[in-house]
């Protein structure tokens, strides 16, 4: 019997997955209703306000606004992005160690109310800064780096455009593979091995193209600027010694709350292919498995529901093993190898953009950042151990060694 996963239109409608941009928000709004002009002004002028030292004062003088005028999903997502950027800027300010531990109620209350409505945490998440923080310069031209821009950034020279847009373009390239999921489940049900093989090879091809897009990061993001500037504003208050108790959301919760900063672990796309291919990331136990599970709560609810639904469907891996077809096994392994290659490359990027700058910074005795924090991801993980664990679990899922 056919199920919803065999029809992409059904997948798209039920799980908010777009045919062109996948898990990204298609054509995000660029402005909120006029009642929120003060929020928009601060978010659009963060670089100047931070540099002049006026940011915190402007935030503290904001009126308390109701979220009732945010009536549709896109306006709510834009407001979550706006309030997330303002919150990160307020907490970290100029990034010199002067950290605020209490978010004023005039911003904390609407932010937490909106987050509850969207079922997202009140912190800048990947779904905000990458998936909803973009626009086309010319709506009639394609989705390329040259024809795109971000809606918000923190500093004038923070490489945020490069980091956010390259991350988004990797997402979009990999998202093409989602369209093959209906073909895969239908082919398994109909026992059409050649159709399944071709669909798996298409997924492998999409993931290989995503890796090529990932290479653009070297062109658009400077390692020192990323590490010493942008990374600060993406850092959360979970596993972070600078906010060991978390952040107090004044007027909403009585106690401080801990939330992870935005990270690639919050991307649905790669967890999606782990689930589809039966790569047991979450069954491997340990901190990496727990972190991936925790990160699902930082995804839009429709996307985490998609992952749960995918987990309940017939196993592609078991089907391939059961059939014992050499060509089918080779196509399956092509997908796994493509994921391994992406994760190997991610490890190289982390070495260049985090570990090497962290090592250089630790030699600077005037650094106010705890040295152990330099080796952590923005999500609060022990970054290299986490990525190596995920990569090794992926590698072990190859049906053929070598």
Tab-separated table of C-alpha atoms in Angstrom:
chain	number	residue	atom	x	y	z
A	1	UNK	CA	0.000	0.000	0.000
A	2	UNK	CA	1.337	3.424	-0.975
A	3	UNK	CA	2.122	5.947	1.783
A	4	UNK	CA	2.641	9.719	1.964
A	5	UNK	CA	6.421	9.432	1.476
A	6	UNK	CA	5.790	8.199	-2.082
A	7	UNK	CA	4.490	11.604	-3.204
A	8	UNK	CA	6.685	14.710	-3.076
A	9	UNK	CA	3.701	17.089	-3.212
A	10	UNK	CA	2.359	15.451	-0.053
A	11	UNK	CA	5.788	15.641	1.599
A	12	UNK	CA	6.072	19.316	0.628
A	13	UNK	CA	2.657	20.276	2.013
A	14	UNK	CA	2.786	18.215	5.187
A	15	UNK	CA	6.377	18.940	6.199
A	16	UNK	CA	7.078	22.436	4.778
A	17	UNK	CA	9.775	21.220	2.382
A	18	UNK	CA	10.145	23.302	-0.761
A	19	UNK	CA	10.809	21.834	-4.192
A	20	UNK	CA	13.603	24.314	-4.914
A	21	UNK	CA	15.188	25.239	-1.572
A	22	UNK	CA	14.325	22.164	0.517
A	23	UNK	CA	14.300	22.901	4.255
A	24	UNK	CA	15.117	26.584	3.692
A	25	UNK	CA	12.296	29.106	3.928
A	26	UNK	CA	11.306	29.999	0.340
A	27	UNK	CA	11.377	33.727	-0.456
A	28	UNK	CA	11.595	35.026	3.127
A	29	UNK	CA	9.897	38.305	4.002
A	30	UNK	CA	12.240	41.275	4.308
A	31	UNK	CA	10.065	43.543	6.470
A	32	UNK	CA	7.690	43.204	9.388
A	33	UNK	CA	4.414	45.143	9.856
A	34	UNK	CA	5.033	48.809	10.722
A	35	UNK	CA	4.242	48.284	14.402
A	36	UNK	CA	7.595	46.463	14.644
A	37	UNK	CA	9.648	49.234	12.986
A	38	UNK	CA	11.771	49.703	16.113
A	39	UNK	CA	12.795	46.022	16.062
A	40	UNK	CA	13.590	46.251	12.363
A	41	UNK	CA	15.648	49.423	12.785
A	42	UNK	CA	17.879	47.827	15.402
A	43	UNK	CA	18.265	44.564	13.446
A	44	UNK	CA	19.128	46.400	10.212
A	45	UNK	CA	21.659	48.663	11.950
A	46	UNK	CA	23.376	46.176	14.256
A	47	UNK	CA	26.887	46.833	12.862
A	48	UNK	CA	26.665	50.594	13.479
A	49	UNK	CA	24.923	50.278	16.854
A	50	UNK	CA	27.448	47.730	18.136
A	51	UNK	CA	30.413	49.724	16.884
A	52	UNK	CA	29.157	52.986	18.447
A	53	UNK	CA	28.336	51.316	21.773
A	54	UNK	CA	24.652	52.311	21.489
A	55	UNK	CA	23.173	48.846	20.928
A	56	UNK	CA	22.303	47.901	24.503
A	57	UNK	CA	20.816	51.281	25.336
A	58	UNK	CA	18.582	51.152	22.238
A	59	UNK	CA	17.373	47.666	23.158
A	60	UNK	CA	16.654	48.642	26.760
A	61	UNK	CA	14.535	51.603	25.598
A	62	UNK	CA	12.300	49.483	23.335
A	63	UNK	CA	8.580	49.396	24.092
A	64	UNK	CA	7.056	46.033	24.971
A	65	UNK	CA	5.291	44.915	21.789
A	66	UNK	CA	2.583	42.291	21.325
A	67	UNK	CA	3.211	39.504	18.821
A	68	UNK	CA	-0.468	39.537	17.778
A	69	UNK	CA	0.295	41.404	14.548
A	70	UNK	CA	2.524	38.528	13.351
A	71	UNK	CA	-0.308	36.615	11.747
A	72	UNK	CA	1.396	34.336	9.196
A	73	UNK	CA	4.294	31.892	9.267
A	74	UNK	CA	6.713	34.002	7.231
A	75	UNK	CA	6.252	37.113	9.359
A	76	UNK	CA	6.704	34.988	12.495
A	77	UNK	CA	9.907	33.467	11.090
A	78	UNK	CA	11.256	36.922	10.190
A	79	UNK	CA	10.439	38.212	13.677
A	80	UNK	CA	12.198	35.197	15.232
A	81	UNK	CA	15.266	35.989	13.125
A	82	UNK	CA	15.114	39.693	14.031
A	83	UNK	CA	14.710	39.072	17.771
A	84	UNK	CA	17.393	36.369	17.638
A	85	UNK	CA	19.904	38.755	16.065
A	86	UNK	CA	19.043	41.489	18.559
A	87	UNK	CA	19.391	39.043	21.459
A	88	UNK	CA	22.807	37.784	20.331
A	89	UNK	CA	24.004	41.354	19.836
A	90	UNK	CA	22.693	42.406	23.256
A	91	UNK	CA	24.318	39.474	25.074
A	92	UNK	CA	27.727	39.607	23.345
A	93	UNK	CA	27.823	43.304	22.270
A	94	UNK	CA	31.340	44.075	20.983
A	95	UNK	CA	32.578	40.565	21.778
A	96	UNK	CA	35.183	41.713	24.281
A	97	UNK	CA	34.025	39.677	27.262
A	98	UNK	CA	31.444	42.171	28.547
A	99	UNK	CA	28.546	39.698	28.612
A	100	UNK	CA	24.977	40.441	29.693
A	101	UNK	CA	23.299	37.648	31.635
A	102	UNK	CA	19.767	39.073	31.661
A	103	UNK	CA	17.691	39.788	28.544
A	104	UNK	CA	15.382	42.772	29.267
A	105	UNK	CA	11.683	41.918	29.515
A	106	UNK	CA	10.694	44.266	26.674
A	107	UNK	CA	12.510	41.949	24.267
A	108	UNK	CA	12.504	38.702	26.292
A	109	UNK	CA	8.725	38.427	26.676
A	110	UNK	CA	7.719	38.795	22.995
A	111	UNK	CA	10.710	36.674	21.931
A	112	UNK	CA	9.737	33.823	24.248
A	113	UNK	CA	6.054	34.093	23.321
A	114	UNK	CA	6.915	33.931	19.621
A	115	UNK	CA	9.332	31.047	20.170
A	116	UNK	CA	6.607	29.109	21.977
A	117	UNK	CA	4.234	29.694	19.038
A	118	UNK	CA	6.862	28.523	16.530
A	119	UNK	CA	8.004	25.669	18.813
A	120	UNK	CA	11.593	26.922	18.592
A	121	UNK	CA	13.926	27.992	21.415
A	122	UNK	CA	14.463	31.721	22.088
A	123	UNK	CA	17.955	31.897	20.625
A	124	UNK	CA	19.285	32.461	17.117
A	125	UNK	CA	19.039	29.019	15.503
A	126	UNK	CA	20.265	27.649	12.159
A	127	UNK	CA	16.694	27.879	10.836
A	128	UNK	CA	16.917	31.644	11.460
A	129	UNK	CA	20.409	32.770	10.452
A	130	UNK	CA	20.841	30.383	7.492
A	131	UNK	CA	17.440	29.125	6.343
A	132	UNK	CA	15.469	32.384	6.689
A	133	UNK	CA	18.180	35.054	6.407
A	134	UNK	CA	18.417	35.495	2.654
A	135	UNK	CA	17.040	37.260	-0.387
A	136	UNK	CA	17.591	37.359	-4.121
A	137	UNK	CA	19.031	40.576	-5.505
A	138	UNK	CA	17.222	40.014	-8.804
A	139	UNK	CA	14.121	37.813	-8.383
A	140	UNK	CA	14.313	36.756	-12.029
A	141	UNK	CA	17.837	35.375	-11.766
A	142	UNK	CA	18.913	32.029	-10.254
A	143	UNK	CA	19.947	31.171	-6.700
A	144	UNK	CA	23.665	31.860	-6.905
A	145	UNK	CA	25.997	33.512	-4.430
A	146	UNK	CA	26.363	36.538	-6.724
A	147	UNK	CA	22.574	37.019	-6.896
A	148	UNK	CA	21.930	36.631	-3.167
A	149	UNK	CA	22.418	38.572	0.029
A	150	UNK	CA	21.688	38.158	3.733
A	151	UNK	CA	19.017	40.209	5.485
A	152	UNK	CA	21.020	40.821	8.678
A	153	UNK	CA	24.611	40.706	9.894
A	154	UNK	CA	26.339	41.676	13.148
A	155	UNK	CA	29.444	43.613	12.134
A	156	UNK	CA	30.495	45.348	8.931
A	157	UNK	CA	33.331	42.875	8.356
A	158	UNK	CA	32.131	39.682	10.047
A	159	UNK	CA	31.964	37.405	6.947
A	160	UNK	CA	28.355	36.639	7.849
A	161	UNK	CA	27.201	36.942	4.252
A	162	UNK	CA	29.767	34.393	3.124
A	163	UNK	CA	29.208	31.986	6.003
A	164	UNK	CA	25.404	32.068	5.965
A	165	UNK	CA	24.987	32.022	2.182
A	166	UNK	CA	27.499	29.241	1.493
A	167	UNK	CA	25.794	27.179	4.217
A	168	UNK	CA	22.436	27.896	2.571
A	169	UNK	CA	23.682	26.998	-0.917
A	170	UNK	CA	25.044	23.673	0.391
A	171	UNK	CA	21.571	23.036	1.863
A	172	UNK	CA	19.845	23.882	-1.412
A	173	UNK	CA	22.148	21.679	-3.486
A	174	UNK	CA	21.648	18.724	-1.153
A	175	UNK	CA	17.895	19.385	-1.018
A	176	UNK	CA	17.528	18.282	-4.638
A	177	UNK	CA	17.984	14.753	-3.340
A	178	UNK	CA	14.823	14.949	-1.220
A	179	UNK	CA	12.800	14.655	-4.429
A	180	UNK	CA	14.211	11.126	-4.855
A	181	UNK	CA	12.741	9.904	-1.556
A	182	UNK	CA	9.268	9.127	-3.024
A	183	UNK	CA	10.911	7.182	-5.862
A	184	UNK	CA	12.950	5.162	-3.365
A	185	UNK	CA	10.016	4.075	-1.211
A	186	UNK	CA	7.820	3.316	-4.228
A	187	UNK	CA	10.610	1.275	-5.847
A	188	UNK	CA	11.042	-0.732	-2.645
A	189	UNK	CA	7.308	-1.423	-2.441
A	190	UNK	CA	7.169	-2.434	-6.116
A	191	UNK	CA	10.456	-4.390	-5.891
A	192	UNK	CA	11.913	-2.319	-8.762
A	193	UNK	CA	15.619	-2.692	-8.078
A	194	UNK	CA	16.893	-0.736	-11.072
A	195	UNK	CA	14.635	2.229	-10.267
A	196	UNK	CA	15.920	2.168	-6.681
A	197	UNK	CA	19.527	1.965	-7.857
A	198	UNK	CA	19.113	4.996	-10.131
A	199	UNK	CA	17.438	7.022	-7.366
A	200	UNK	CA	20.277	6.239	-4.946
A	201	UNK	CA	22.839	7.300	-7.542
A	202	UNK	CA	20.960	10.593	-8.028
A	203	UNK	CA	21.135	11.224	-4.281
A	204	UNK	CA	24.870	10.487	-4.316
A	205	UNK	CA	25.277	12.944	-7.201
A	206	UNK	CA	23.372	15.679	-5.326
A	207	UNK	CA	25.546	15.191	-2.246
A	208	UNK	CA	28.698	15.330	-4.382
A	209	UNK	CA	27.493	18.640	-5.867
A	210	UNK	CA	26.807	19.936	-2.345
A	211	UNK	CA	30.438	19.230	-1.480
A	212	UNK	CA	31.577	21.267	-4.480
A	213	UNK	CA	29.441	24.197	-3.310
A	214	UNK	CA	30.990	23.867	0.170
A	215	UNK	CA	34.365	24.758	-1.396
A	216	UNK	CA	33.097	28.339	-1.895
A	217	UNK	CA	33.604	29.007	1.804
A	218	UNK	CA	37.340	29.604	1.244
A	219	UNK	CA	36.541	32.382	-1.190
A	220	UNK	CA	34.008	34.190	0.984
A	221	UNK	CA	34.955	33.575	4.634
A	222	UNK	CA	38.219	34.573	6.328
A	223	UNK	CA	39.250	32.159	9.140
A	224	UNK	CA	40.471	34.852	11.546
A	225	UNK	CA	37.389	37.004	11.055
A	226	UNK	CA	35.050	34.038	11.424
A	227	UNK	CA	36.719	32.822	14.612
A	228	UNK	CA	37.301	36.165	16.293
A	229	UNK	CA	34.146	37.993	15.212
A	230	UNK	CA	31.192	36.075	13.737
A	231	UNK	CA	31.566	32.955	15.893
A	232	UNK	CA	31.072	35.056	19.032
A	233	UNK	CA	27.582	36.123	17.916
A	234	UNK	CA	26.588	32.540	17.101
A	235	UNK	CA	27.640	31.233	20.519
A	236	UNK	CA	24.911	30.036	22.847
A	237	UNK	CA	24.542	29.762	26.600
A	238	UNK	CA	24.747	26.016	27.061
A	239	UNK	CA	28.149	24.532	27.861
A	240	UNK	CA	29.567	28.060	27.731
A	241	UNK	CA	31.617	29.146	30.782
A	242	UNK	CA	30.900	32.801	30.024
A	243	UNK	CA	27.230	32.106	30.790
A	244	UNK	CA	27.559	29.030	32.967
A	245	UNK	CA	24.047	29.377	34.418
A	246	UNK	CA	22.477	30.292	31.092
A	247	UNK	CA	20.566	33.463	30.172
A	248	UNK	CA	17.794	35.011	32.272
A	249	UNK	CA	14.746	35.889	30.134
A	250	UNK	CA	13.338	38.622	32.356
A	251	UNK	CA	9.552	38.591	32.733
A	252	UNK	CA	9.046	35.156	31.190
A	253	UNK	CA	10.941	32.561	33.277
A	254	UNK	CA	12.048	32.841	36.892
A	255	UNK	CA	15.280	30.915	36.289
A	256	UNK	CA	18.050	31.270	33.719
A	257	UNK	CA	17.769	28.949	30.714
A	258	UNK	CA	20.505	27.219	28.740
A	259	UNK	CA	20.261	26.969	24.950
A	260	UNK	CA	22.793	25.906	22.320
A	261	UNK	CA	23.926	28.404	19.697
A	262	UNK	CA	23.216	27.916	16.010
A	263	UNK	CA	25.207	25.103	14.409
A	264	UNK	CA	25.193	22.757	11.419
A	265	UNK	CA	23.936	20.063	13.793
A	266	UNK	CA	20.584	21.866	13.604
A	267	UNK	CA	20.368	21.288	9.841
A	268	UNK	CA	17.636	18.798	8.921
A	269	UNK	CA	19.173	17.892	5.562
A	270	UNK	CA	22.049	15.695	6.733
A	271	UNK	CA	20.087	14.067	9.540
A	272	UNK	CA	17.520	13.323	6.812
A	273	UNK	CA	20.006	11.291	4.760
A	274	UNK	CA	21.389	9.529	7.819
A	275	UNK	CA	17.842	8.385	8.596
A	276	UNK	CA	17.035	7.487	4.986
A	277	UNK	CA	20.178	5.387	4.585
A	278	UNK	CA	19.871	3.760	8.012
A	279	UNK	CA	23.130	5.268	9.334
A	280	UNK	CA	22.718	4.775	13.089
A	281	UNK	CA	23.975	8.146	14.351
A	282	UNK	CA	21.501	8.316	17.212
A	283	UNK	CA	21.823	4.620	18.085
A	284	UNK	CA	25.580	4.841	18.534
A	285	UNK	CA	25.185	6.200	22.073
A	286	UNK	CA	27.427	8.768	23.710
A	287	UNK	CA	27.425	12.545	23.581
A	288	UNK	CA	27.324	12.812	19.767
A	289	UNK	CA	24.091	10.815	19.563
A	290	UNK	CA	22.546	12.867	22.374
A	291	UNK	CA	23.608	16.140	20.767
A	292	UNK	CA	21.996	15.198	17.426
A	293	UNK	CA	18.807	14.224	19.227
A	294	UNK	CA	18.814	17.476	21.211
A	295	UNK	CA	19.354	19.516	18.041
A	296	UNK	CA	16.043	18.327	16.609
A	297	UNK	CA	14.307	20.643	19.064
A	298	UNK	CA	16.107	23.532	17.343
A	299	UNK	CA	14.535	22.627	13.990
A	300	UNK	CA	11.124	23.879	12.830
A	301	UNK	CA	8.540	21.350	14.093
A	302	UNK	CA	7.443	20.316	10.588
A	303	UNK	CA	11.033	19.331	9.773
A	304	UNK	CA	11.594	17.300	12.925
A	305	UNK	CA	8.247	15.602	12.249
A	306	UNK	CA	9.558	14.712	8.802
A	307	UNK	CA	12.618	13.047	10.346
A	308	UNK	CA	10.413	11.090	12.762
A	309	UNK	CA	8.142	9.998	9.916
A	310	UNK	CA	11.145	8.938	7.854
A	311	UNK	CA	12.390	6.828	10.762
A	312	UNK	CA	9.116	4.906	10.827
A	313	UNK	CA	9.303	3.902	7.147
A	314	UNK	CA	10.808	0.671	5.714
A	315	UNK	CA	14.602	0.509	5.971
A	316	UNK	CA	16.447	1.208	2.724
A	317	UNK	CA	19.606	-0.344	4.156
A	318	UNK	CA	17.862	-3.589	5.159
A	319	UNK	CA	16.155	-3.791	1.756
A	320	UNK	CA	19.499	-3.419	-0.052
A	321	UNK	CA	21.145	-6.030	2.187
A	322	UNK	CA	18.254	-8.450	1.755
A	323	UNK	CA	18.305	-8.270	-2.048
A	324	UNK	CA	22.023	-9.043	-2.288
A	325	UNK	CA	22.256	-7.210	-5.620
A	326	UNK	CA	25.829	-6.006	-6.273
A	327	UNK	CA	24.817	-2.955	-8.332
A	328	UNK	CA	22.265	-1.922	-5.725
A	329	UNK	CA	24.811	-2.257	-2.933
A	330	UNK	CA	27.264	-0.159	-4.950
A	331	UNK	CA	24.664	2.592	-5.422
A	332	UNK	CA	23.867	2.573	-1.705
A	333	UNK	CA	27.568	2.837	-0.866
A	334	UNK	CA	27.919	5.754	-3.288
A	335	UNK	CA	25.446	7.682	-1.107
A	336	UNK	CA	27.277	6.762	2.100
A	337	UNK	CA	30.660	7.684	0.575
A	338	UNK	CA	29.269	11.063	-0.485
A	339	UNK	CA	28.214	11.705	3.120
A	340	UNK	CA	31.625	10.554	4.387
A	341	UNK	CA	33.336	12.952	1.973
A	342	UNK	CA	31.157	15.838	3.154
A	343	UNK	CA	31.974	15.049	6.766
A	344	UNK	CA	35.687	14.717	6.069
A	345	UNK	CA	35.580	18.111	4.405
A	346	UNK	CA	33.684	19.578	7.355
A	347	UNK	CA	36.508	18.377	9.611
A	348	UNK	CA	39.029	20.188	7.382
A	349	UNK	CA	36.937	23.368	7.542
A	350	UNK	CA	36.724	23.188	11.337
A	351	UNK	CA	40.509	22.780	11.533
A	352	UNK	CA	41.068	25.845	9.345
A	353	UNK	CA	38.334	28.073	10.769
A	354	UNK	CA	38.306	27.099	14.457
A	355	UNK	CA	41.216	24.952	15.661
A	356	UNK	CA	44.076	26.887	14.045
A	357	UNK	CA	42.702	30.343	15.001
A	358	UNK	CA	41.985	29.016	18.526
A	359	UNK	CA	45.566	27.812	18.812
A	360	UNK	CA	46.864	31.197	17.680
A	361	UNK	CA	44.572	33.029	20.082
A	362	UNK	CA	45.622	30.883	23.046
A	363	UNK	CA	49.150	32.282	22.606
A	364	UNK	CA	47.726	35.756	23.156
A	365	UNK	CA	47.734	36.097	26.936
A	366	UNK	CA	45.440	39.119	26.772
A	367	UNK	CA	42.624	36.953	25.413
A	368	UNK	CA	39.569	37.170	27.657
A	369	UNK	CA	37.951	34.062	26.234
A	370	UNK	CA	38.541	30.827	28.180
A	371	UNK	CA	40.943	28.769	26.064
A	372	UNK	CA	38.884	25.580	26.263
A	373	UNK	CA	35.933	27.463	24.781
A	374	UNK	CA	37.908	28.064	21.593
A	375	UNK	CA	37.755	24.375	20.720
A	376	UNK	CA	34.006	24.159	21.206
A	377	UNK	CA	31.388	24.574	18.535
A	378	UNK	CA	28.754	27.302	18.695
A	379	UNK	CA	26.336	24.579	19.776
A	380	UNK	CA	28.508	23.914	22.839
A	381	UNK	CA	29.972	20.587	21.697
A	382	UNK	CA	33.533	19.296	21.815
A	383	UNK	CA	33.622	19.932	18.103
A	384	UNK	CA	36.304	17.631	16.713
A	385	UNK	CA	35.260	14.624	18.804
A	386	UNK	CA	31.636	15.149	17.764
A	387	UNK	CA	32.427	15.442	14.050
A	388	UNK	CA	34.832	12.506	14.098
A	389	UNK	CA	32.242	10.326	15.822
A	390	UNK	CA	29.598	11.245	13.228
A	391	UNK	CA	32.064	10.658	10.381
A	392	UNK	CA	33.192	7.280	11.786
A	393	UNK	CA	29.592	6.089	12.251
A	394	UNK	CA	28.907	7.047	8.631
A	395	UNK	CA	32.042	5.234	7.416
A	396	UNK	CA	31.085	2.068	9.284
A	397	UNK	CA	27.787	2.010	7.414
A	398	UNK	CA	29.497	1.224	4.104
A	399	UNK	CA	28.481	-2.230	2.924
A	400	UNK	CA	31.834	-2.752	1.248
A	401	UNK	CA	35.048	-1.900	3.070
A	402	UNK	CA	37.582	0.413	1.470
